[in-house]
Coordinates of C-alpha atoms and ligand atoms in Angstrom, one line a residue:
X1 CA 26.7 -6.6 16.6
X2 CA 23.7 -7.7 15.1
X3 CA 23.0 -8.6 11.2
X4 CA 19.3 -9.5 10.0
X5 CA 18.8 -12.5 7.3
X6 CA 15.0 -11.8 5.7
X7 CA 13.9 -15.2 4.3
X8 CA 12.2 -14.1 0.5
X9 CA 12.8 -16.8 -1.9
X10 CA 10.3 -19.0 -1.3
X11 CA 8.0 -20.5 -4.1
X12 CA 4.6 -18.7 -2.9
X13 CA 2.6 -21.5 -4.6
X14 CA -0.8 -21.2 -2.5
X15 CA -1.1 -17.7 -4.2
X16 CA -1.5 -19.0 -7.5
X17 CA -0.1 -16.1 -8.9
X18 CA 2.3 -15.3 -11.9
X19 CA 4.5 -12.3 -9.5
X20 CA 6.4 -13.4 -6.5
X21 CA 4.6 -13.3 -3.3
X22 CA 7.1 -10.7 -1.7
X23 CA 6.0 -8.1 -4.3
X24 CA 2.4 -8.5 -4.2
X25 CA 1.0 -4.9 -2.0
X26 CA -0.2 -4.1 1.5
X27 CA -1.7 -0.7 1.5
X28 CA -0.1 0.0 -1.6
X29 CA 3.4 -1.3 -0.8
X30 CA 5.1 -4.2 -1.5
X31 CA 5.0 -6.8 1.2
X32 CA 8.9 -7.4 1.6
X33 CA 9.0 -3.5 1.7
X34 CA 7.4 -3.2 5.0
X35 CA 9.7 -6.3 6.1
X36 CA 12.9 -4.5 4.8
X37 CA 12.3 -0.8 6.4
X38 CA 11.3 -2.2 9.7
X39 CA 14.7 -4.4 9.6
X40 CA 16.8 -1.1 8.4
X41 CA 15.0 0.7 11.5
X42 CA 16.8 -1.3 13.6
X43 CA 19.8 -0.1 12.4
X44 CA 21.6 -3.4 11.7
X45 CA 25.0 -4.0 10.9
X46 CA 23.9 -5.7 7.9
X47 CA 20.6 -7.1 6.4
X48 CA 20.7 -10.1 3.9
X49 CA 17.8 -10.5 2.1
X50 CA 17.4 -14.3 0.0
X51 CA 15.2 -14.4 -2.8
X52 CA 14.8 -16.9 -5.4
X53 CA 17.2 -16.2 -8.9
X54 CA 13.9 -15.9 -10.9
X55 CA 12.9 -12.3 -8.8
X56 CA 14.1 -9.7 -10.0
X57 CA 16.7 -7.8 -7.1
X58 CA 16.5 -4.4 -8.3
X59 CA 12.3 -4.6 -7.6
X60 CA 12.8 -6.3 -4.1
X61 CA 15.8 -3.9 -2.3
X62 CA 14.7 -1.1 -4.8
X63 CA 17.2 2.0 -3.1
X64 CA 17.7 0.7 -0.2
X65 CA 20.9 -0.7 1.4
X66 CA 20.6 -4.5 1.7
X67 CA 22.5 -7.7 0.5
X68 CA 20.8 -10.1 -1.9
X69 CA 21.6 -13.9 -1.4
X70 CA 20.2 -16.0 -4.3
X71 CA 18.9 -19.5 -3.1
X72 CA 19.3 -21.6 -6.3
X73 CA 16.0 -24.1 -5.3
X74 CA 13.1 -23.2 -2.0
X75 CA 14.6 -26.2 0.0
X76 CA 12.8 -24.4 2.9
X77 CA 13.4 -21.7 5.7
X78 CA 16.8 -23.8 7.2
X79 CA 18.5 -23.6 3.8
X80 CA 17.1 -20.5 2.9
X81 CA 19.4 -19.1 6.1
X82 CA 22.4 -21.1 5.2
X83 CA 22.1 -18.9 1.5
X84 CA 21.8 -15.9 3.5
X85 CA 24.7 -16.7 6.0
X86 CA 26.9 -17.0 3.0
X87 CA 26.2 -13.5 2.2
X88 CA 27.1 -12.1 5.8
X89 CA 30.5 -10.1 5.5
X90 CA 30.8 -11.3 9.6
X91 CA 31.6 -14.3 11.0
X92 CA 30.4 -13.3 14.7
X93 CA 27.5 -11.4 16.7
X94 CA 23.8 -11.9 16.4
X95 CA 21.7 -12.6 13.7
X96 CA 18.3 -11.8 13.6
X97 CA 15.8 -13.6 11.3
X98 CA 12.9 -12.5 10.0
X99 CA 10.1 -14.0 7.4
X100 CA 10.0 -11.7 4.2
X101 CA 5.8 -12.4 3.4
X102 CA 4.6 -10.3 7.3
X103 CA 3.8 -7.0 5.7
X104 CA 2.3 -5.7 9.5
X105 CA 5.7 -6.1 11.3
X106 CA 6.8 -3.4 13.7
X107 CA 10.3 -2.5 14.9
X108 CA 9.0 -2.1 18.2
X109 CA 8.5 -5.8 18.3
X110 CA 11.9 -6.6 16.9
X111 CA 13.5 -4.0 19.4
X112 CA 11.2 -5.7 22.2
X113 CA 12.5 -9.7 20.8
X114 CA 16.6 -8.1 20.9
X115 CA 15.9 -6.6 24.6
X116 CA 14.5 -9.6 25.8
X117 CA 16.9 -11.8 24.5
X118 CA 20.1 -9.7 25.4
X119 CA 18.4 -9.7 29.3
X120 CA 19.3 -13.4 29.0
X121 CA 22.9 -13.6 28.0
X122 CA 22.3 -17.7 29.3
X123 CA 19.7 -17.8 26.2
X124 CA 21.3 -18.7 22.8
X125 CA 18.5 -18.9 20.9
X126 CA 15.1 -16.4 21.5
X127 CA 11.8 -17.0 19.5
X128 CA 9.0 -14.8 19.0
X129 CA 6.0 -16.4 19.7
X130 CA 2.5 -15.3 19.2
X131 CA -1.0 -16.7 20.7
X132 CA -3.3 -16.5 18.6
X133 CA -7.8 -17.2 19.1
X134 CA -7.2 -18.5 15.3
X135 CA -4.0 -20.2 14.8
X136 CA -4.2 -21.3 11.5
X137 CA -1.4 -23.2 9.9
X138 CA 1.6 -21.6 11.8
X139 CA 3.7 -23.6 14.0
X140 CA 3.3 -24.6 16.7
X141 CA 6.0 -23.8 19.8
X142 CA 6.0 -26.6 22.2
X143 CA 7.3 -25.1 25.6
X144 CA 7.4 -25.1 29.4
X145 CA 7.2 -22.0 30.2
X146 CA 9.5 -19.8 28.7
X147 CA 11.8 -22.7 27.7
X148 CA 10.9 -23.8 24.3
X149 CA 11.1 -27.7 23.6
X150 CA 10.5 -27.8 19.7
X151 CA 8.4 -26.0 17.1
X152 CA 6.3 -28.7 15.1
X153 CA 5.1 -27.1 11.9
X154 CA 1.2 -27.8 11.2
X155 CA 1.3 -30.1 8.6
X156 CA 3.3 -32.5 11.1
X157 CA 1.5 -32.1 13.5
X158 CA -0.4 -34.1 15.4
X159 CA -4.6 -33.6 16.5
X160 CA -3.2 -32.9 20.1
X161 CA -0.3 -29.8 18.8
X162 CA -2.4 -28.5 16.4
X163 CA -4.7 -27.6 19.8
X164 CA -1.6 -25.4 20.6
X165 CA -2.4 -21.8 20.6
X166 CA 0.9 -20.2 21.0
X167 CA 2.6 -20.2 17.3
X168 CA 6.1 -19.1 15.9
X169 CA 5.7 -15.9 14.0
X170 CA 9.1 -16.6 12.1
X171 CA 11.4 -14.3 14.0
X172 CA 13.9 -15.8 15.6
X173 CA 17.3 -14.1 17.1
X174 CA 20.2 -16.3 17.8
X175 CA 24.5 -16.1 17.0
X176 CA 25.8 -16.7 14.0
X177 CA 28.0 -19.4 15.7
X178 CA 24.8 -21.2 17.1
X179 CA 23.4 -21.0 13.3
X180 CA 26.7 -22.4 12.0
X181 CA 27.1 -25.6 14.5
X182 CA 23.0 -26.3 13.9
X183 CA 22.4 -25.8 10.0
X184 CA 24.5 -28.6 8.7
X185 CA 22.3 -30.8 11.2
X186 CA 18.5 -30.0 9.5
X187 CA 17.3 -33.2 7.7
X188 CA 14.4 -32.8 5.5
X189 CA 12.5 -35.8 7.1
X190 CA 9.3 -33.7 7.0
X191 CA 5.7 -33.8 5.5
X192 CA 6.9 -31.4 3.0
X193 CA 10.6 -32.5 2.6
X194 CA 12.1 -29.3 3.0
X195 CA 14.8 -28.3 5.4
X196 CA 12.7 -26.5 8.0
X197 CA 14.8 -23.7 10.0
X198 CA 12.3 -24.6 13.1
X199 CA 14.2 -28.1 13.3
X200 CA 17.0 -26.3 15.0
X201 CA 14.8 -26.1 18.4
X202 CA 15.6 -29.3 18.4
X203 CA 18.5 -29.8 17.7
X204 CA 19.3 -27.2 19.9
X205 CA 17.2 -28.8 22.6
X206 CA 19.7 -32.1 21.8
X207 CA 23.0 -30.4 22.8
X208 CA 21.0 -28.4 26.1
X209 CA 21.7 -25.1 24.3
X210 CA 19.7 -22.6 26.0
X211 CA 16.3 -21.9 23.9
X212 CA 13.9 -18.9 24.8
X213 CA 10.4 -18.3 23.9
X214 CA 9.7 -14.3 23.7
X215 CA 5.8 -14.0 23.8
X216 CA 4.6 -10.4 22.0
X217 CA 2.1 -8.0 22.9
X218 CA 0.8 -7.7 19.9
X219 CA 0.6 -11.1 18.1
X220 CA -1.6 -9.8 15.0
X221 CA 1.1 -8.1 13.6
X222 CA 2.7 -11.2 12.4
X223 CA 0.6 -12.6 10.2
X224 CA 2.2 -14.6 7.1
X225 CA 0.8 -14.0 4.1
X226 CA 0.6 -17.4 2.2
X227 CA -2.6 -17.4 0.1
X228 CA -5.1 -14.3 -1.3
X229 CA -7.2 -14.8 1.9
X230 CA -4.4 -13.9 4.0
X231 CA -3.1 -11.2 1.7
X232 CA -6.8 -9.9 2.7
X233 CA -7.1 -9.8 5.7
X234 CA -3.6 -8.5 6.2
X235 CA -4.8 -5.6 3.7
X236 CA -7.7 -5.0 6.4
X237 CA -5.2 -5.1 9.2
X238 CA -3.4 -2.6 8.1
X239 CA -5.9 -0.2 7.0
X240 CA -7.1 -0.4 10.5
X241 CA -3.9 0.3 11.7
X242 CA -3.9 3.4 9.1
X243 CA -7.6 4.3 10.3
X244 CA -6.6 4.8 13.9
X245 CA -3.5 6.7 13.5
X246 CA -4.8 9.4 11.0
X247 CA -8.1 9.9 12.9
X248 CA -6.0 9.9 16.4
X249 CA -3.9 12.5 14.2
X250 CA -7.3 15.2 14.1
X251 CA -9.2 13.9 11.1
X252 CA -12.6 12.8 11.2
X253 CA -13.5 9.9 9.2
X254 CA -17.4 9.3 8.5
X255 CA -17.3 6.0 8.6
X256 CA -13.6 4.3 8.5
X257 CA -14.1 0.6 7.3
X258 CA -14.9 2.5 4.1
X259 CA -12.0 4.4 3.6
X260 CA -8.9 3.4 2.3
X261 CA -5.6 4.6 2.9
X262 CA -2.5 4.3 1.2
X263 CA 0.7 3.4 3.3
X264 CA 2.4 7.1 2.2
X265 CA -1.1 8.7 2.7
X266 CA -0.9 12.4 5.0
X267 CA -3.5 14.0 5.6
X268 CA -4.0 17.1 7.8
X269 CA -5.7 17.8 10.9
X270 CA -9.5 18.9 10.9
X271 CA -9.7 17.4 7.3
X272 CA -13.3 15.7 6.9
X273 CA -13.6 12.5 5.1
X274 CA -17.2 11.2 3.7
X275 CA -17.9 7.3 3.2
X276 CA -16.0 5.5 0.3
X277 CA -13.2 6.7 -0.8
X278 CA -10.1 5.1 -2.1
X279 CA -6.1 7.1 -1.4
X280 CA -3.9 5.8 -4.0
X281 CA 0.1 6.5 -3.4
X282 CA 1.1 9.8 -2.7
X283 CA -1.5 12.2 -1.8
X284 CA -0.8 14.9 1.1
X285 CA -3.9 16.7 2.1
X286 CA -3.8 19.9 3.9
X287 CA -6.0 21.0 7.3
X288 CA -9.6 21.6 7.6
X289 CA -10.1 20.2 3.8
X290 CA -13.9 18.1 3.1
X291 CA -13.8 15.3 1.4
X292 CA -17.3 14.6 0.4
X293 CA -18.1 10.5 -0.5
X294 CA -17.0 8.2 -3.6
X295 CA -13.7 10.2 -4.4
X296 CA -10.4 8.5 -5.8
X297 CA -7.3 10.3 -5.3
X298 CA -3.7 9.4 -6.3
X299 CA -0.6 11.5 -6.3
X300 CA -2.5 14.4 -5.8
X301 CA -2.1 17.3 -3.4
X302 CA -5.1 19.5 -1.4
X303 CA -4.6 22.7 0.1
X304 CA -6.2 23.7 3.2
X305 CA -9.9 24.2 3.3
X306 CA -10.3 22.6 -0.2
X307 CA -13.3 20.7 -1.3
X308 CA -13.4 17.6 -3.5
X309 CA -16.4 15.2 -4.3
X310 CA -18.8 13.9 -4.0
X311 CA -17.3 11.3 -6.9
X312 CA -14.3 13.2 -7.8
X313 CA -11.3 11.1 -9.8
X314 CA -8.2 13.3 -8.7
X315 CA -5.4 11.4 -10.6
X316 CA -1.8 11.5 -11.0
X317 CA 0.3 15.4 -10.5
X318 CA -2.9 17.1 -9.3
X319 CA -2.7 19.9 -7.2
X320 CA -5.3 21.8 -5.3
X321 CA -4.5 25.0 -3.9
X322 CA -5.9 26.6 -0.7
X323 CA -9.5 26.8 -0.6
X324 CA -10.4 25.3 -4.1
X325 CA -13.1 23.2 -5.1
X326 CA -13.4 20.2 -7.3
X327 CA -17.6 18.7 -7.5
X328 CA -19.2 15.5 -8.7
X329 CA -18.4 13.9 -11.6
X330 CA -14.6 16.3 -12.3
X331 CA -12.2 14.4 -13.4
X332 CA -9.0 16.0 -13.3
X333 CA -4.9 15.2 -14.0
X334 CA -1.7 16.2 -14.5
X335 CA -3.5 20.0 -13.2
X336 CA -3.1 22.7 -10.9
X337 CA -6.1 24.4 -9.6
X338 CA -5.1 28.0 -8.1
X339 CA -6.6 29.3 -4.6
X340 CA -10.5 29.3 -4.5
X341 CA -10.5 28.2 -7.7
X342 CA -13.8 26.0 -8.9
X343 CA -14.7 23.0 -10.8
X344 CA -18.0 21.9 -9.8
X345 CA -19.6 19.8 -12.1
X346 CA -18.8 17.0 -14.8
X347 CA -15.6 17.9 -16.4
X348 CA -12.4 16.9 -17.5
X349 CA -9.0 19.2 -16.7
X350 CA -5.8 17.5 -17.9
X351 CA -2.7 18.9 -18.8
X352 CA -4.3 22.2 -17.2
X353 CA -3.1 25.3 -15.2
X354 CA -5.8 27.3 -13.5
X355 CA -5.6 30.6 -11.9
X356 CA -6.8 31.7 -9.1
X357 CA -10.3 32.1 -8.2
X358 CA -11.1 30.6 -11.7
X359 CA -14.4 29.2 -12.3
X360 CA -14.8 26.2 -14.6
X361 CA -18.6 25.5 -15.5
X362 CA -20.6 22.6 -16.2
X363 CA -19.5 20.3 -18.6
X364 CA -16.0 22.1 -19.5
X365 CA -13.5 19.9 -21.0
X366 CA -9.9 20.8 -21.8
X367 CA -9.3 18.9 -24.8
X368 CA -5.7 18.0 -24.5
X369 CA -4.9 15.3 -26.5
X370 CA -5.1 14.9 -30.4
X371 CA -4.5 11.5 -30.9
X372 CA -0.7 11.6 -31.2
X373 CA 0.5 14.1 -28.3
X374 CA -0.8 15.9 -24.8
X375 CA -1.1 19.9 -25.2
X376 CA -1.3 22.3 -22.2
X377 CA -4.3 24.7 -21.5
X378 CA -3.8 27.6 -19.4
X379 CA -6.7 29.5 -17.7
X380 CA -6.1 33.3 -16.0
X381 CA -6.3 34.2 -12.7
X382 CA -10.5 34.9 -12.3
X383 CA -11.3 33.6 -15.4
X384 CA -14.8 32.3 -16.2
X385 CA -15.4 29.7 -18.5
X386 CA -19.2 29.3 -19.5
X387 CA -20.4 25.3 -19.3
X388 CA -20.0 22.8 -21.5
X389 CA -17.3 24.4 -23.5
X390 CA -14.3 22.6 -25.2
X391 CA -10.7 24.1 -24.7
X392 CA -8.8 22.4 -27.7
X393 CA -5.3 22.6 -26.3
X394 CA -2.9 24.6 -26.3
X395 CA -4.8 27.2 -25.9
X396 CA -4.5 29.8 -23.3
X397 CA -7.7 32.0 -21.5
X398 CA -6.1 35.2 -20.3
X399 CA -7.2 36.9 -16.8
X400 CA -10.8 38.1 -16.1
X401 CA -11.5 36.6 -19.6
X402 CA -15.2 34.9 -20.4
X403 CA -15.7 32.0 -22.5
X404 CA -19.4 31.7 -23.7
X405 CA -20.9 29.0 -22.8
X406 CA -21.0 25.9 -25.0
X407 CA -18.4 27.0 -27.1
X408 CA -15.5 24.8 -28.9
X409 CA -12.0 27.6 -28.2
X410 CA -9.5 26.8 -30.5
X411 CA -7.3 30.2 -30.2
X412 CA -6.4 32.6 -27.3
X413 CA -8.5 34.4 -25.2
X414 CA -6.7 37.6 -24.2
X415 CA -7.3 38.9 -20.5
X416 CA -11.0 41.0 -19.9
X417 CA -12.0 39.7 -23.4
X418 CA -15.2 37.4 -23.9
X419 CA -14.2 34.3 -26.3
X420 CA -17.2 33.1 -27.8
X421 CA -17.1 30.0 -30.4
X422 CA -20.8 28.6 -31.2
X423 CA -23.5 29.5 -34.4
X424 CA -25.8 31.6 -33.5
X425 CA -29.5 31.2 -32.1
X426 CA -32.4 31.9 -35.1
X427 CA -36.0 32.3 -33.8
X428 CA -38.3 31.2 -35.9
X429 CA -41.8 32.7 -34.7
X430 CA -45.3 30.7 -34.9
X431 CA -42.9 27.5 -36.4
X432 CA -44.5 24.7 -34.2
X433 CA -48.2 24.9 -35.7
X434 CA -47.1 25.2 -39.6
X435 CA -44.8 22.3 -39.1
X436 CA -47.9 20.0 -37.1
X437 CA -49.3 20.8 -40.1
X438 CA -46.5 19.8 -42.9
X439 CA -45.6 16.5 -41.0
X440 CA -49.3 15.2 -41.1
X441 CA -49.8 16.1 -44.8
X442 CA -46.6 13.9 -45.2
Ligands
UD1_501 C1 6.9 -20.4 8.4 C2 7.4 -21.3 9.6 C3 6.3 -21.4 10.6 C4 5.8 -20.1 11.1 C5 5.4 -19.2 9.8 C6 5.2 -17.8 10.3 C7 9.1 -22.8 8.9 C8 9.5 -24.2 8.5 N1 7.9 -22.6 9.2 O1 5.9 -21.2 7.8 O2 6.8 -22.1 11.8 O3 4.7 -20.2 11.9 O4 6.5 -19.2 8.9 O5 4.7 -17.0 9.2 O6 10.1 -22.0 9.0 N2 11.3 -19.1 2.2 C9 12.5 -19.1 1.6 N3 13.0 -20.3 1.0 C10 12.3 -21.4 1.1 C11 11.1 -21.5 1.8 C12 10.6 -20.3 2.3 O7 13.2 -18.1 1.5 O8 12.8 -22.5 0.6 C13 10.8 -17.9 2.8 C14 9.4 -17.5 2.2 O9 9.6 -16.7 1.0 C15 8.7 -16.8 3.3 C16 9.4 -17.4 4.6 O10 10.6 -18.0 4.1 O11 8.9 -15.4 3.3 C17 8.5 -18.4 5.2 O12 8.2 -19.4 4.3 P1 6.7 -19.9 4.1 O13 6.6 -20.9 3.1 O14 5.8 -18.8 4.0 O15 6.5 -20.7 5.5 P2 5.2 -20.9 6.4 O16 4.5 -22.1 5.9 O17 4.5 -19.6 6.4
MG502 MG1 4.5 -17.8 5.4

């Protein structure tokens, strides 16, 4: 049986930051969101997760189907486990514990850590342990061999364990029995006063209970985030991690430091994707589809073989069907372009639904908002509309229907008709010299 405790409530002070640490975003999800679904993928009997009583528990579990154990004060990761012990409906079986500020943790990892440690009944205690060229402030695991001695956290360290490489990641599997005959023992004797869950090595160590150092495969993908420099370069982690799947998956990406993915981002084989452009949360693109540089996309979806950019700003409930084409400078939202239809150049479609094979000129702005409410504008199936023209919604541009350009539409268009709304041109011949003429006299 195994249970998994996710430490959250601690104070995040080094981010300086009025939100909780947990909640600040990796590729566009919260960091104690990556922790929690890699937990449930393990299929636990149980996972507690402790946060602190001033985060709010509906915005850390959201749907999902965890415990919340409140620890009234951050004594630290040792009391921080005793709050979440409380919380566990079992009394027996494995516990697995896991730091709730590693947004780049894998399950594999954890699955690796539970095999390893169930290979060696003899071992009560297994820790995760990660060597890292740049070892920061982690803790350091003191060890011979695979038998671990103690883990001395960094700020107690001294000159001669800080030149330790091999550092605690936080995860630690052991039996709730262990847990309960070492917690009441943790002393805050420390640097930083505070009941430090690593102490139990020790203690451990004290009673010759069997303690086991697991060493991963993969020791960046449990970095802590403690500060904004970390939360950084975990952000750049993971977009690497993005970068490689999706262009092992059939896409081409330009050049991929530029382009940033949202964790929810899919996006179909033989898509192209230019320098610079930025996936908010949910956007599916389809197969074969160009994405030329400088776009912004969020909740939007592409059909295959569309084209978007360059510096197109797809926001929110935008849809793209097969083939269509959105050009520099279109902003569009809340909008559905039909197949092969076309927006190429500087304009504005919100609140719009376009037909097929629709072409929207230059300059074309569905006016959908008077100040007080959002109106819809709807625009046939091979419609033209004739640049720079304002659609003052609702208003509704039947099939085959022509809109002169530069007009201002303020009623229907029926289908085949032209809609024409501007005053009329005057020639005035031989104007130019007479009015030379006028202005010097003046
Ligand atoms: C901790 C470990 C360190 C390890 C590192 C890995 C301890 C004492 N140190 O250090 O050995 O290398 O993680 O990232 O365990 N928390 C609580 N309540 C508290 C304090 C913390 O729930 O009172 C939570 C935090 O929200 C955080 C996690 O426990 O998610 C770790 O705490 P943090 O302060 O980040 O510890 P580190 O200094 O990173
Ligand atoms: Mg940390």
């Amino acid at each position: 049986m195994l249970s998994v405790i996710i430490l959250a409530a601690g104070q995040g002070t080094r981010m300086y930051s009025h939100a909780p640490k947990i909640l600040h975003q990796v590729v566009g999800k919260p960091i104690i969101h990556h922790v929690l679904d890699a937990a449930l993928a393990l299929d636990p009997q149980e996972v507690v997760t402790v946060i602190s009583p001033h985060v709010c528990k509906s915005s850390v579990v959201e749907e999902r189907a965890v415990k919340v154990a409140i620890q009234e004060h951050p004594r630290g990761t040792g009391d921080a486990v005793k709050a979440g012990l409380s919380q566990l409906s079992d009394s027996q079986g494995d516990v697995l514990i896991v730091c709730g500020d590693t947004p780049l943790i894998q399950v594999d990892e954890l699955v690796h850590l539970l095999a390893e440690h169930r290979l060696h009944p003899e071992n009560s205690i297994s820790v995760l342990g990660m060597r890292l060229s740049d070892p920061r402030q982690y803790g350091r695991i003191v060890a011979d061999g695979k038998n671990l001695n103690c883990i001395v956290e960094y700020k107690d360290a001294t000159d001669t364990e800080r030149q330790i490489n091999l550092c605690n990641t936080g995860i630690i599997i052991t039996s709730i029995a262990t847990l309960k005959n070492l917690l009441p023992k943790l002393t805050c004797d420390n640097s930083a006063q505070e009941y430090y869950l690593t102490d139990i090595i020790e203690l451990a160590n004290k009673q010759s209970i069997n303690r086991y150092v697991v060493e991963s495969k993969n020791p960046d993908l449990f970095h802590g985030v403690n500060n904004r420099v970390e939360l950084a370069i975990a952000e750049r982690q993971y977009q690497a991690i993005l970068r490689d799947k999706i262009m092992r998956s059939g896409v081409t990406l330009l050049d991929p430091d530029t382009i940033y993915f949202n964790h929810d981002t899919i996006i179909g084989k033989d898509t192209t994707i230019y320098p610079n452009v930025f996936f908010g949360e949910e956007v599916v693109v389809g197969e074969g589809a160009t994405i030329y540089p400088s776009c912004y996309l969020v909740k939007t979806r592409l059909g295959n073989q569309t084209k978007i950019g360059p510096f197109a700003h797809l926001r929110e409930y935008t849809i793209l069907e097969d083939n269509a084409e959105v050009g520099n400078f279109v902003e569009v939202k809340k909008s559905t372009l039909g197949k092969a239809a076309k927006a190429k150049h500087l304009a504005y479609l919100g609140d719009a639904m376009i037909g097929a094979k629709a072409n929207i000129g230059a300059g074309v702005i569905t006016c959908n908002y008077d100040g007080i409410g959002k109106h819809q504008t709807i625009i046939g199936e091979r419609a033209f509309i004739g640049s720079n023209s304002s659609l003052i919604a609702p208003v509704s541009i039947g099939e085959d229907a022509v809109v002169g350009a530069g007009s201002a539409i303020t009623k229907d268009v029926p289908s085949q008709a032209l809609g024409i709304a501007r005053s009329r041109q005057e020639i005035r011949l031989n104007w130019t010299k007479s009015f030379h003429q006028n202005y010097k006299k003046n």
